Tab-separated table of C-alpha atoms in Angstrom:
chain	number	residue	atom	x	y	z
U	75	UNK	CA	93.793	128.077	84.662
U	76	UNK	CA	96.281	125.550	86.395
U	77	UNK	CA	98.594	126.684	88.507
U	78	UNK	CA	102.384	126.145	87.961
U	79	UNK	CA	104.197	122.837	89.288
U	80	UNK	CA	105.547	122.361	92.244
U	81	UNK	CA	109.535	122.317	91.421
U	82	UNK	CA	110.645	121.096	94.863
U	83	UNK	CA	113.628	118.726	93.909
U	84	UNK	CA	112.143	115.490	95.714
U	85	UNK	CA	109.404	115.943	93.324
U	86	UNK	CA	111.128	115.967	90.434
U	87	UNK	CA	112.194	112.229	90.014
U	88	UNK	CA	108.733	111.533	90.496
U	89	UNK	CA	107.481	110.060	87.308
U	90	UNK	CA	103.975	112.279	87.130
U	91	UNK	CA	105.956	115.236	89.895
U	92	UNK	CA	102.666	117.129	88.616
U	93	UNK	CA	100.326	115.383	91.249
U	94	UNK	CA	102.285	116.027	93.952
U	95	UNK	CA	102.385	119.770	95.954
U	96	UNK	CA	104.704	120.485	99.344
U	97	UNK	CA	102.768	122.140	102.548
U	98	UNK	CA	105.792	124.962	101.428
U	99	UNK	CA	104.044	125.047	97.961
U	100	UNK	CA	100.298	125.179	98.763
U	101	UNK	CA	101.328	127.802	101.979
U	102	UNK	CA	102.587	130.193	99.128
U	103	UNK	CA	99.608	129.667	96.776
U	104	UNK	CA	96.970	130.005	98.767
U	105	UNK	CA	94.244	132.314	98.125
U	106	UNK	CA	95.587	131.692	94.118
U	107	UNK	CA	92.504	131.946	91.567
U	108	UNK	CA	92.223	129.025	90.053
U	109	UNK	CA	93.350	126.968	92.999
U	110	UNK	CA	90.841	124.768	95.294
U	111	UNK	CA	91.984	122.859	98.496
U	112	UNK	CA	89.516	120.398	99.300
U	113	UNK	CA	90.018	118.320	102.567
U	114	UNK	CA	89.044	114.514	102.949
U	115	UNK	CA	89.135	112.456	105.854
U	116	UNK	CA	87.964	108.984	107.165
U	117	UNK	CA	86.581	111.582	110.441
U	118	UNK	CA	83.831	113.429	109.161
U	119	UNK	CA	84.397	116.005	111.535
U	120	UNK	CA	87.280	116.646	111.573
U	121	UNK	CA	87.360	119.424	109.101
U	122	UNK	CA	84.791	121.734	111.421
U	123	UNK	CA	87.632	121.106	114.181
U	124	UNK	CA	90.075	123.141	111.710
U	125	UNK	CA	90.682	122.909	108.453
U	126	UNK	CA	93.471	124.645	105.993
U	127	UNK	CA	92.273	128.132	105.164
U	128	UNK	CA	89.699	128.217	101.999
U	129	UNK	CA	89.557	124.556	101.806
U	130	UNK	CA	86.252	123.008	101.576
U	131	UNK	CA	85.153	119.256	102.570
U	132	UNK	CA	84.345	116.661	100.324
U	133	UNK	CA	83.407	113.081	102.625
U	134	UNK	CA	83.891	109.662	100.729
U	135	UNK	CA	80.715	108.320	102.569
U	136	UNK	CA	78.131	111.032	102.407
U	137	UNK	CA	79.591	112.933	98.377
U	138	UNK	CA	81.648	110.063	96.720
U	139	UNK	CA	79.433	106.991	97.344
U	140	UNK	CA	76.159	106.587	95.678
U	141	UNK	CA	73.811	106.499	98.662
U	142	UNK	CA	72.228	103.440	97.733
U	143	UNK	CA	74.389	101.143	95.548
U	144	UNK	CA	77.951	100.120	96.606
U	145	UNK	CA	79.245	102.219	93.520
U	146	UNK	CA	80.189	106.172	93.206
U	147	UNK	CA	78.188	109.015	91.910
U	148	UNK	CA	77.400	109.449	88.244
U	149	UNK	CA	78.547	112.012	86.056
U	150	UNK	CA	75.581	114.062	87.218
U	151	UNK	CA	76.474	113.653	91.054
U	152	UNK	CA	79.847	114.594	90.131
U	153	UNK	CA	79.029	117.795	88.646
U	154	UNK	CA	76.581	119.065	91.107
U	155	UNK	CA	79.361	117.766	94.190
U	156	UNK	CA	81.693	119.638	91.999
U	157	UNK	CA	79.626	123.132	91.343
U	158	UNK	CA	78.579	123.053	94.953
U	159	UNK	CA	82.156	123.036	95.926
U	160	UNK	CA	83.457	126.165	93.978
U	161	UNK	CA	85.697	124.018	91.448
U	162	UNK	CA	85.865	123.839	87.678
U	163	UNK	CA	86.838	121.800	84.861
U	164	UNK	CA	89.925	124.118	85.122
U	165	UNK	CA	90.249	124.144	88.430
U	166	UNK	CA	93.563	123.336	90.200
U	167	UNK	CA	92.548	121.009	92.662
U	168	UNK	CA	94.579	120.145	95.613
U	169	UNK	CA	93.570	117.043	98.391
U	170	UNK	CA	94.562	116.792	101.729
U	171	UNK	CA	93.427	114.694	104.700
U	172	UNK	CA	94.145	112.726	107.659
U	173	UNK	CA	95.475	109.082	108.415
U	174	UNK	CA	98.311	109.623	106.182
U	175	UNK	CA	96.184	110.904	103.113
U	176	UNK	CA	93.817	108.106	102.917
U	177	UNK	CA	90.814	109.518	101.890
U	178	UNK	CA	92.521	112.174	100.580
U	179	UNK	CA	94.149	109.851	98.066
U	180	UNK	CA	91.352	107.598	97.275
U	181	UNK	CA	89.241	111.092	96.930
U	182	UNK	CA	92.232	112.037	94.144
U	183	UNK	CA	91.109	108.580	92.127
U	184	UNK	CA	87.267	109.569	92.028
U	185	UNK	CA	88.295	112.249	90.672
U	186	UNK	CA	90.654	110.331	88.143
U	187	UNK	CA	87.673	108.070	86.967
U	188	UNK	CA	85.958	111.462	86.086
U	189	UNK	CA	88.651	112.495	84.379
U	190	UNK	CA	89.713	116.118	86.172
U	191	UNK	CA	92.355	117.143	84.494
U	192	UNK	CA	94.365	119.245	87.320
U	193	UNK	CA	94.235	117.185	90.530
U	194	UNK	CA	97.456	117.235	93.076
U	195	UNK	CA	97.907	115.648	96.716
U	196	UNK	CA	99.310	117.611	99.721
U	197	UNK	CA	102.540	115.646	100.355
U	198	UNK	CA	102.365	114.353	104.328
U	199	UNK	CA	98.620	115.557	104.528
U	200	UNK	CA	96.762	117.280	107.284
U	201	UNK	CA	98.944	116.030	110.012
U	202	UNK	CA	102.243	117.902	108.362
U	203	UNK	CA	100.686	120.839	107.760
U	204	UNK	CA	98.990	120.713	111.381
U	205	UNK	CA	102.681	119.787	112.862
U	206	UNK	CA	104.466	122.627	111.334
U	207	UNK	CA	102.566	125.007	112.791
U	208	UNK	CA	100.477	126.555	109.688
U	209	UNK	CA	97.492	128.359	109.858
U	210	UNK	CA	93.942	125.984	110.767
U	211	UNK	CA	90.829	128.252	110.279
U	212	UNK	CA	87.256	126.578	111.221
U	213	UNK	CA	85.140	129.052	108.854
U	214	UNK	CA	83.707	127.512	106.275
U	215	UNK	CA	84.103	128.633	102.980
U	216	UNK	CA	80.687	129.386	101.073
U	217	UNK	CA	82.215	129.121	97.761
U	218	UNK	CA	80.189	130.649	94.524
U	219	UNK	CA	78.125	127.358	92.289
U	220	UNK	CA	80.230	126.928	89.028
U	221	UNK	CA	79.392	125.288	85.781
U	222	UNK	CA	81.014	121.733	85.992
U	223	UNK	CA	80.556	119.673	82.860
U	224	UNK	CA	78.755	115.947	83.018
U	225	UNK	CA	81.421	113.997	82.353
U	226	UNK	CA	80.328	110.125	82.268
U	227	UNK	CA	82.605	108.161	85.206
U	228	UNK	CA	85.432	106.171	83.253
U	229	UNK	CA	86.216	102.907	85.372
U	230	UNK	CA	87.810	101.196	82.810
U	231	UNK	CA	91.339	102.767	83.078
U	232	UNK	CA	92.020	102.678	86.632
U	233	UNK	CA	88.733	100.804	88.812
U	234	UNK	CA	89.184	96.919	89.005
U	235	UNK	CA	85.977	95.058	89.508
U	236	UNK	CA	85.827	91.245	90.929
U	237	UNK	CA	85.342	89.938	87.817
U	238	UNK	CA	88.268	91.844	86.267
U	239	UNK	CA	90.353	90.489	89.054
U	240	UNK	CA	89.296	86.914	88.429
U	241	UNK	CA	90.267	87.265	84.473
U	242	UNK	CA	93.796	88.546	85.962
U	243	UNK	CA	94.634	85.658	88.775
U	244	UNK	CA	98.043	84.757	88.170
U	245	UNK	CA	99.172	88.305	86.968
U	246	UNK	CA	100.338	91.387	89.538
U	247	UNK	CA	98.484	91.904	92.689
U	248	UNK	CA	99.495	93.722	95.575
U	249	UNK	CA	97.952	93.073	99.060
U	250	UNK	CA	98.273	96.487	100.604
U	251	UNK	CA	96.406	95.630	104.340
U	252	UNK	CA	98.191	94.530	107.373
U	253	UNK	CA	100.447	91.228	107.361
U	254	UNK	CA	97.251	89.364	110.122
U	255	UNK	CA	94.852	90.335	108.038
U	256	UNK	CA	96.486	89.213	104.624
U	257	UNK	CA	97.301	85.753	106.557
U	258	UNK	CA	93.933	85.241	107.225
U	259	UNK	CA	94.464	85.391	111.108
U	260	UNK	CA	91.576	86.446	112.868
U	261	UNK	CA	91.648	87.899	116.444
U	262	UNK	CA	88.274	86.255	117.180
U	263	UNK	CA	86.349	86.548	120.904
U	264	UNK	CA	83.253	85.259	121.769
U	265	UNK	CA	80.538	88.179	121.971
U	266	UNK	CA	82.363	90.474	119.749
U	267	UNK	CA	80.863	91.086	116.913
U	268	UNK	CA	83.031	91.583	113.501
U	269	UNK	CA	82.046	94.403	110.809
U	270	UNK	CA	84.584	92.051	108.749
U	271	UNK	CA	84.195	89.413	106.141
U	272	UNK	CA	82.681	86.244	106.483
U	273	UNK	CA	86.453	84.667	105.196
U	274	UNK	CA	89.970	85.351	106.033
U	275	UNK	CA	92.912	85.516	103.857
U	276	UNK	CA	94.128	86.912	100.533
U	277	UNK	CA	93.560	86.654	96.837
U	278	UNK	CA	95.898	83.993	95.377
U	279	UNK	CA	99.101	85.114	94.412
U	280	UNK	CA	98.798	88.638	95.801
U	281	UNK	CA	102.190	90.411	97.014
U	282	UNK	CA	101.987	91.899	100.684
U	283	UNK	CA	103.413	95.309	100.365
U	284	UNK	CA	101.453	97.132	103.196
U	285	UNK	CA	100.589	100.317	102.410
U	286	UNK	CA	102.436	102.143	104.785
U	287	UNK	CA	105.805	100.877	103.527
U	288	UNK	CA	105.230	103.668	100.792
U	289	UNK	CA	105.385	106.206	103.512
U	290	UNK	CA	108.078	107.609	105.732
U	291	UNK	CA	107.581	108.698	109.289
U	292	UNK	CA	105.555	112.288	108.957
U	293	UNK	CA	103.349	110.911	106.445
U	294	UNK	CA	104.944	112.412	103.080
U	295	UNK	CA	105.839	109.689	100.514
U	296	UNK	CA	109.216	108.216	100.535
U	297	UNK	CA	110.934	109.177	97.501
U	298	UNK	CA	111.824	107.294	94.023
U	299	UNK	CA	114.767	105.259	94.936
U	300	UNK	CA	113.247	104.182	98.001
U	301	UNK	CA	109.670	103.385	96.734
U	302	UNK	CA	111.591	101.302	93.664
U	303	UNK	CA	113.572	99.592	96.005
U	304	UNK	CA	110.388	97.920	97.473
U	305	UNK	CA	107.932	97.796	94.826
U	306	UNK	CA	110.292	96.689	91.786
U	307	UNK	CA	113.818	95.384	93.269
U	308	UNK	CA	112.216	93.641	96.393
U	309	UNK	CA	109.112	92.421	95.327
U	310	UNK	CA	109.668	92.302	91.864
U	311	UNK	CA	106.844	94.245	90.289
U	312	UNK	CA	107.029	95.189	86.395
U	313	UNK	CA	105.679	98.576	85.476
U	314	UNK	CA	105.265	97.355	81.928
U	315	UNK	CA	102.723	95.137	82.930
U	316	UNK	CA	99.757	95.409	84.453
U	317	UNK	CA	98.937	95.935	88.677
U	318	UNK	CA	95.750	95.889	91.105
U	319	UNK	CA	95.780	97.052	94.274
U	320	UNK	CA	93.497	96.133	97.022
U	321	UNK	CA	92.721	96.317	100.554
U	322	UNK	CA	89.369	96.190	102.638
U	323	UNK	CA	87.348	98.824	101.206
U	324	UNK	CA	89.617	100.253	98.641
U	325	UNK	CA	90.866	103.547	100.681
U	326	UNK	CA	94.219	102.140	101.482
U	327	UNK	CA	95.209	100.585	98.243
U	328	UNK	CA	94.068	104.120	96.803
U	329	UNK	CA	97.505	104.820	98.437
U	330	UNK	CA	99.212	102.342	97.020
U	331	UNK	CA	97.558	103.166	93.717
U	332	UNK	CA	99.050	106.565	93.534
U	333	UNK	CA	102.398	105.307	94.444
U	334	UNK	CA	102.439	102.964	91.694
U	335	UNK	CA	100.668	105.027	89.246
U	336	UNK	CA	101.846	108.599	89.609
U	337	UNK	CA	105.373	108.086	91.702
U	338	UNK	CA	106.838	105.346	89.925
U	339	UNK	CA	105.053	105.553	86.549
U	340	UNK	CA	103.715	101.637	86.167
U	341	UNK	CA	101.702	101.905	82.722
U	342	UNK	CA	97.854	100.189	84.212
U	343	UNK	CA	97.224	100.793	87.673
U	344	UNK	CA	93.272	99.753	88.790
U	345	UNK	CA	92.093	99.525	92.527
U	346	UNK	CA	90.152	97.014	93.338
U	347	UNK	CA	87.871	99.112	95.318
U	348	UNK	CA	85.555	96.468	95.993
U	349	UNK	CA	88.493	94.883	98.277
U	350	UNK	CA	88.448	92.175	101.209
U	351	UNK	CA	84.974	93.358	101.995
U	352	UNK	CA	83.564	92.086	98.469
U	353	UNK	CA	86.435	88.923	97.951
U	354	UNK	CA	86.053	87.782	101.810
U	355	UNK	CA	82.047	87.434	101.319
U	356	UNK	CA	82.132	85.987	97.531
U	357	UNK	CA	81.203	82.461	96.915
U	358	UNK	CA	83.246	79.763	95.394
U	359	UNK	CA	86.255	82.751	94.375
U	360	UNK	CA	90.040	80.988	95.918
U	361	UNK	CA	91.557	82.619	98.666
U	362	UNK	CA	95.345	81.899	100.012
U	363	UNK	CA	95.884	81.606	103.666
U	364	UNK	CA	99.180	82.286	105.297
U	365	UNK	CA	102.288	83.900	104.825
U	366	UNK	CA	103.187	82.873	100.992
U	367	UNK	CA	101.363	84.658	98.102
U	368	UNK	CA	99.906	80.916	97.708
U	369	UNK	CA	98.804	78.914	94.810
U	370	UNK	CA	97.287	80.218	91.642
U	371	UNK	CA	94.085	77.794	90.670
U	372	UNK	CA	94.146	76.827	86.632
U	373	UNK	CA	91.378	78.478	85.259
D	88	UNK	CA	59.410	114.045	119.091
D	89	UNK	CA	57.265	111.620	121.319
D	90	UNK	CA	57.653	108.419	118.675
D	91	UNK	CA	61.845	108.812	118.636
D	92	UNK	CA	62.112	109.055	122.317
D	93	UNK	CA	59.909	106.814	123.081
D	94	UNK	CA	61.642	104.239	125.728
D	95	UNK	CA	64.330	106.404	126.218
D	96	UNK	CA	65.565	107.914	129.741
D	97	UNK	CA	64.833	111.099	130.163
D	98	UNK	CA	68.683	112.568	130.056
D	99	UNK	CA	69.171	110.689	126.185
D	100	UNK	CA	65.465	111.918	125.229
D	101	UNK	CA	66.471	115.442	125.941
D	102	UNK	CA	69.131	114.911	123.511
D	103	UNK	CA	67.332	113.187	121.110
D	104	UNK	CA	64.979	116.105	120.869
D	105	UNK	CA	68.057	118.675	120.898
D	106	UNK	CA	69.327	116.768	117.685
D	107	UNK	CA	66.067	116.513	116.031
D	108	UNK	CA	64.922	120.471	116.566
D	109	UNK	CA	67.919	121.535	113.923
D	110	UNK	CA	68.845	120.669	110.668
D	111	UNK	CA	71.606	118.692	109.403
D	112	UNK	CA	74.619	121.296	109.596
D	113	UNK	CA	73.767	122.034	113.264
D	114	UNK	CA	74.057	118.518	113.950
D	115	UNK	CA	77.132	118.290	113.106
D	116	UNK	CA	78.212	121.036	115.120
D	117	UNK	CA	76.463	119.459	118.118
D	118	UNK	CA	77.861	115.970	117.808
D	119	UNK	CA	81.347	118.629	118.124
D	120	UNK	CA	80.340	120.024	121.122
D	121	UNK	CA	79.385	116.661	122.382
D	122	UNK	CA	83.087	115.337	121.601
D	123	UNK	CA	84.265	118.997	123.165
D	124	UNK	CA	82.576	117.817	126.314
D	125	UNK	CA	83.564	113.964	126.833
D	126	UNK	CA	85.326	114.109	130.209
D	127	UNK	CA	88.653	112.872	129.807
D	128	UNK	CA	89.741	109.903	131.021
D	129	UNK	CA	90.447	109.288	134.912
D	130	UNK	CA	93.732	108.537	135.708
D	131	UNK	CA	93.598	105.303	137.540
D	132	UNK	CA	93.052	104.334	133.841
D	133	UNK	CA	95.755	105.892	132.210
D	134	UNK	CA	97.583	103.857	134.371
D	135	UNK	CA	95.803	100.558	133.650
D	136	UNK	CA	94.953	100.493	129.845
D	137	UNK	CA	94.105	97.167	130.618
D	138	UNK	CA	90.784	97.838	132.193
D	139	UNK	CA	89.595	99.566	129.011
D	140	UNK	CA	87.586	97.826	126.126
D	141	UNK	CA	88.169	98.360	122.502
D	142	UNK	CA	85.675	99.096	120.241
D	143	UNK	CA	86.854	97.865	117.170
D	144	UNK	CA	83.222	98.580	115.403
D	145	UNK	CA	84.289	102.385	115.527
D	146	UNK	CA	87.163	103.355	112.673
D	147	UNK	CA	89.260	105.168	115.188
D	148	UNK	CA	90.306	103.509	117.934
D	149	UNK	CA	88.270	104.124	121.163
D	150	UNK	CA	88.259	102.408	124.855
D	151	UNK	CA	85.183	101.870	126.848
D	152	UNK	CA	84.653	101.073	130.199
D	153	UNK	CA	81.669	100.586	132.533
D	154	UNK	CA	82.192	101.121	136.224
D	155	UNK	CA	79.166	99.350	138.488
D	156	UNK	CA	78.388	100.703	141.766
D	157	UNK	CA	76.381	97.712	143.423
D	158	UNK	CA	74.681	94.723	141.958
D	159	UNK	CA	71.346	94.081	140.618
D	160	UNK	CA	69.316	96.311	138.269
D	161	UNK	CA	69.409	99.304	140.996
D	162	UNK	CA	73.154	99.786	141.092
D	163	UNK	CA	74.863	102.773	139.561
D	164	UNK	CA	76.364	103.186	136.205
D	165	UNK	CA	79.564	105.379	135.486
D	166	UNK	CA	81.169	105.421	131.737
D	167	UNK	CA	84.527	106.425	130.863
D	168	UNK	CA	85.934	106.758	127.588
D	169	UNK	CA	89.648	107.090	125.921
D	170	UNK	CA	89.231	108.366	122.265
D	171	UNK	CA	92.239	110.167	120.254
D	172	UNK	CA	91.674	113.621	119.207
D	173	UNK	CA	91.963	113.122	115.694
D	174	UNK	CA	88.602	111.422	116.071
D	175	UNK	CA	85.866	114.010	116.855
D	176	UNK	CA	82.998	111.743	115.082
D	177	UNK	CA	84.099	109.135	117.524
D	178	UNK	CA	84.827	111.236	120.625
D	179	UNK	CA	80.930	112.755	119.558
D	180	UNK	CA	79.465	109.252	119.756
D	181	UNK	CA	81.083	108.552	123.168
D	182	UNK	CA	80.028	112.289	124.631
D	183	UNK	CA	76.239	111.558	123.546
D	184	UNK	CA	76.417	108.057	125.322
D	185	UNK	CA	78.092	109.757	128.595
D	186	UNK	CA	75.499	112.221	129.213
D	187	UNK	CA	72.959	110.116	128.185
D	188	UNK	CA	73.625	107.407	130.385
D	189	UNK	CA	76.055	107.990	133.389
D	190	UNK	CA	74.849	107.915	136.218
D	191	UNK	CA	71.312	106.047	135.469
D	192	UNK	CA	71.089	102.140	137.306
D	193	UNK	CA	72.222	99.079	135.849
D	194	UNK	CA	68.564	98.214	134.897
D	195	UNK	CA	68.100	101.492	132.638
D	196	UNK	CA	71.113	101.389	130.893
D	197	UNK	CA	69.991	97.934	130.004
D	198	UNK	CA	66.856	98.697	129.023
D	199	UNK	CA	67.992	101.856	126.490
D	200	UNK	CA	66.719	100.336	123.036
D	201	UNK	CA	69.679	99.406	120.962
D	202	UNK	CA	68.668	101.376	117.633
D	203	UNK	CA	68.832	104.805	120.129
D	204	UNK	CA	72.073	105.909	117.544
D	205	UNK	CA	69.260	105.741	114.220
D	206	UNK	CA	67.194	108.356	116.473
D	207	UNK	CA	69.428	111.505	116.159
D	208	UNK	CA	68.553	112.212	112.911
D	209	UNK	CA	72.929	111.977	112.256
D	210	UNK	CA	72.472	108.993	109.535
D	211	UNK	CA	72.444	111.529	106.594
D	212	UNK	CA	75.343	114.343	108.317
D	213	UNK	CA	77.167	111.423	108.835
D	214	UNK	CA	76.382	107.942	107.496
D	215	UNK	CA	74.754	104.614	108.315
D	216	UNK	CA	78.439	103.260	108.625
D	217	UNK	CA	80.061	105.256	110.723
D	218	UNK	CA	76.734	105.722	113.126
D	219	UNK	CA	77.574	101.918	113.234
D	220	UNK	CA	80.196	102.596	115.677
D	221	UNK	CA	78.003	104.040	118.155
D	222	UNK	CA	76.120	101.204	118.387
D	223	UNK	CA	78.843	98.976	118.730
D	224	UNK	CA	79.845	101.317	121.970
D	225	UNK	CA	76.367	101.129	123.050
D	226	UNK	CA	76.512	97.217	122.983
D	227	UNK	CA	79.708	97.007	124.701
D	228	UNK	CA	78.148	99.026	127.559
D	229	UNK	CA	75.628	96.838	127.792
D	230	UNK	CA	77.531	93.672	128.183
D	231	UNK	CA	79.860	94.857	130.521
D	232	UNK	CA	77.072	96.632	132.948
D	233	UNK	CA	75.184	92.909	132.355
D	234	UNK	CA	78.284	91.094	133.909
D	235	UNK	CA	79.695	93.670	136.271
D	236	UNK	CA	75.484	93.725	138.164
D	237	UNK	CA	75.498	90.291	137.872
D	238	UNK	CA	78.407	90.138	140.114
């Protein structure tokens, strides 16, 4: 059974307001049947430090991730992560996390290639909720195993793969990482070793909107006018047509993804979740150096 | 226990062993006490972030540095560490590699074997990846306790 939307008027010009709950919102509904708050962070322990009351942990690494292949869990994995963690196909399922929703909001689009129907972010994350003085428990919640359907992982709507961004080159990119690192400038000092990419730089033709632009100062998202401003007036992105987002390993442009997908309404959103990591190590793909989105190669 | 500690000083074997007796969930709740524990940082380096090293291996960010009391393989080590709050995983890492190697000489800490982070039994409570980091502190220490003895 879902729970009701959030009606909080900053919502509402939202184009999918739906996906989006206040710290005022989720602080009323708590305890709700029907309702699961499920915390995701890039720390994985920071939920055992405190975590929102009845909210249980789901990490990207060690629940999202296939252990062995750089892909996510099947269907099957999805169901058991899901039935171990009290939720349903009907569940209302709310995300939350630190570094400004991160994980929280790349957790959201796993659960969009599965399909969920109900799943909402916690506007500002863990830090707003933390700052405003609301309750942090550190029990954990032992929640009761539920029947969760195998639903086979969709990637096709909203997961770009290299190859998908090859067939695209020349249409809308977006760059979401930090200015340096889309320039291809490398802080580089002798005995430090790099967990990087072998190459520096940024797929040709790529707009750098970094992520954080989407955000205002406590975290929450800034709201429509604002987030059109930058991503249609300023940089001149169409929602008609299609967008990938990328950054290093996908987390950030998860961000970016929601903004574009679910606060402004552009019609085909993917994340490139493969990222720098996988473009900065490919052989023989272009790459643009510098400041400029760069030149396009003829195909 | 004897293969994982093998090579080990006694101090980081003891916690080796600690980490290895319980079972995943307690780990976790150990590396937490560890980053409970990490002394905080003294304040002639507050004052003098300068003096600190990054390590940019970890994904929060965390300072290192190595004090060396003498030169040669017989002087002293001393560690300090600056990590944020919001980064008990981190703050964890840097606790285990405080008690596990202040105060040991310049020639132990050198000789600690560099896969010592794969030995706590963390990789499946917290990942390959992130146990990464530690060794990247671990390295770090190294280096610097190789130049600062050297001196």
């Amino acid at each position: 059974m879902a729970l009701p939307y959030d009606d909080d008027p900053k919502f509402a010009d939202y184009a999918h307001p739906e996906r989006l709950v206040s710290t005022d919102w989720l602080a009323r509904n708590l305890g709700t049947a029907g309702l699961v708050v499920v915390e995701s962070d890039e720390d994985v322990l920071l939920y055992e430090t405190g975590h929102i009351p009845g909210a249980v942990k789901v990490d990207w690494h060690l629940d999202l991730n296939d252990p062995v292949a750089r892909d996510y869990v099947d269907g099957e994995g999805f169901a058991r992560l899901m039935s171990a963690k009290g939720i349903t196909r009907e569940s209302t399922v709310v995300l939350y996390g630190d570094k400004n929703n991160w994980w929280a909001a790349y957790a959201l689009w796993v659960f969009t290639l599965f399909g969920h129907p109900d799943v909402r972010l916690l506007d500002g994350g863990r830090a707003k909720w933390q700052d405003e003085g609301r309750e942090m428990v550190t029990g954990t919640p032992t929640p009761a195993a539920t029947e969760y359907p195998v639903v086979e992982r969709d990637d096709t709507g909203v997961r770009a793969y290299k190859e998908d961004v090859l067939e695209s080159l020349g249409g809308q990119l977006v760059d979401v990482r930090s200015l340096p690192e889309y320039t291809g400038e490398r802080t580089h000092m002798p005995d430090y070793p790099q967990e990087a990419s072998l190459r520096g730089g940024h797929i040709p033709g790529a707009l750098s909107v970094p992520w954080a632009r989407a955000a205002n100062e406590d975290g929450t998202f800034k709201d429509r006018e604002a987030l059109a401003a930058i991503y249609e007036q300023e940089q001149g992105l169409t929602p008609r047509e299609p967008v990938i987002a990328y950054c290093r390993i996908g987390e950030r442009s998860s961000h970016t993804w929601f903004v574009l997908q679910h606060l402004l309404g552009f019609e085909d959103v993917r994340n490139y979740d493969g990222s720098w990591t996988e473009w900065g190590n490919a052989v023989r793909v272009p790459i643009a150096v510098g400041e400029e989105p760069g030149e396009v190669p003829a195909r | 226990m004897t293969a994982t500690t093998e090579g080990l000083p006694a101090a980081f074997a003891a916690i080796v062993d600690d980490f290895n007796a319980v079972g995943a969930p307690d780990r976790l709740q150990m590396l937490l006490e560890f980053s409970r524990n990490l002394p905080a940082l003294p304040e002639r380096y507050a004052e003098h972030p300068e003096l600190l090293e990054p390590v940019p291996e970890c994904q929060s960010p965390i300072f290192v540095v190595a004090e060396v009391d003498g030169t040669g393989g017989d002087a002293t080590v001393h560690l300090h560490f600056q990590a944020p709050q919001e980064s008990p995983t981190t703050s964890g890492f840097a606790g285990i590699l405080h008690e596990g190697l202040d105060g040991l000489t310049a020639a132990e800490v050198l000789a600690v074997p560099a896969d010592v982070s794969d030995r706590l039994g963390l990789a499946q409570a917290v990942s390959p990846l992130r146990l990464r980091g530690m060794a990247g502190m671990l390295g770090r220490i190294k280096r610097q306790v190789r130049e600062k003895s050297a001196a």
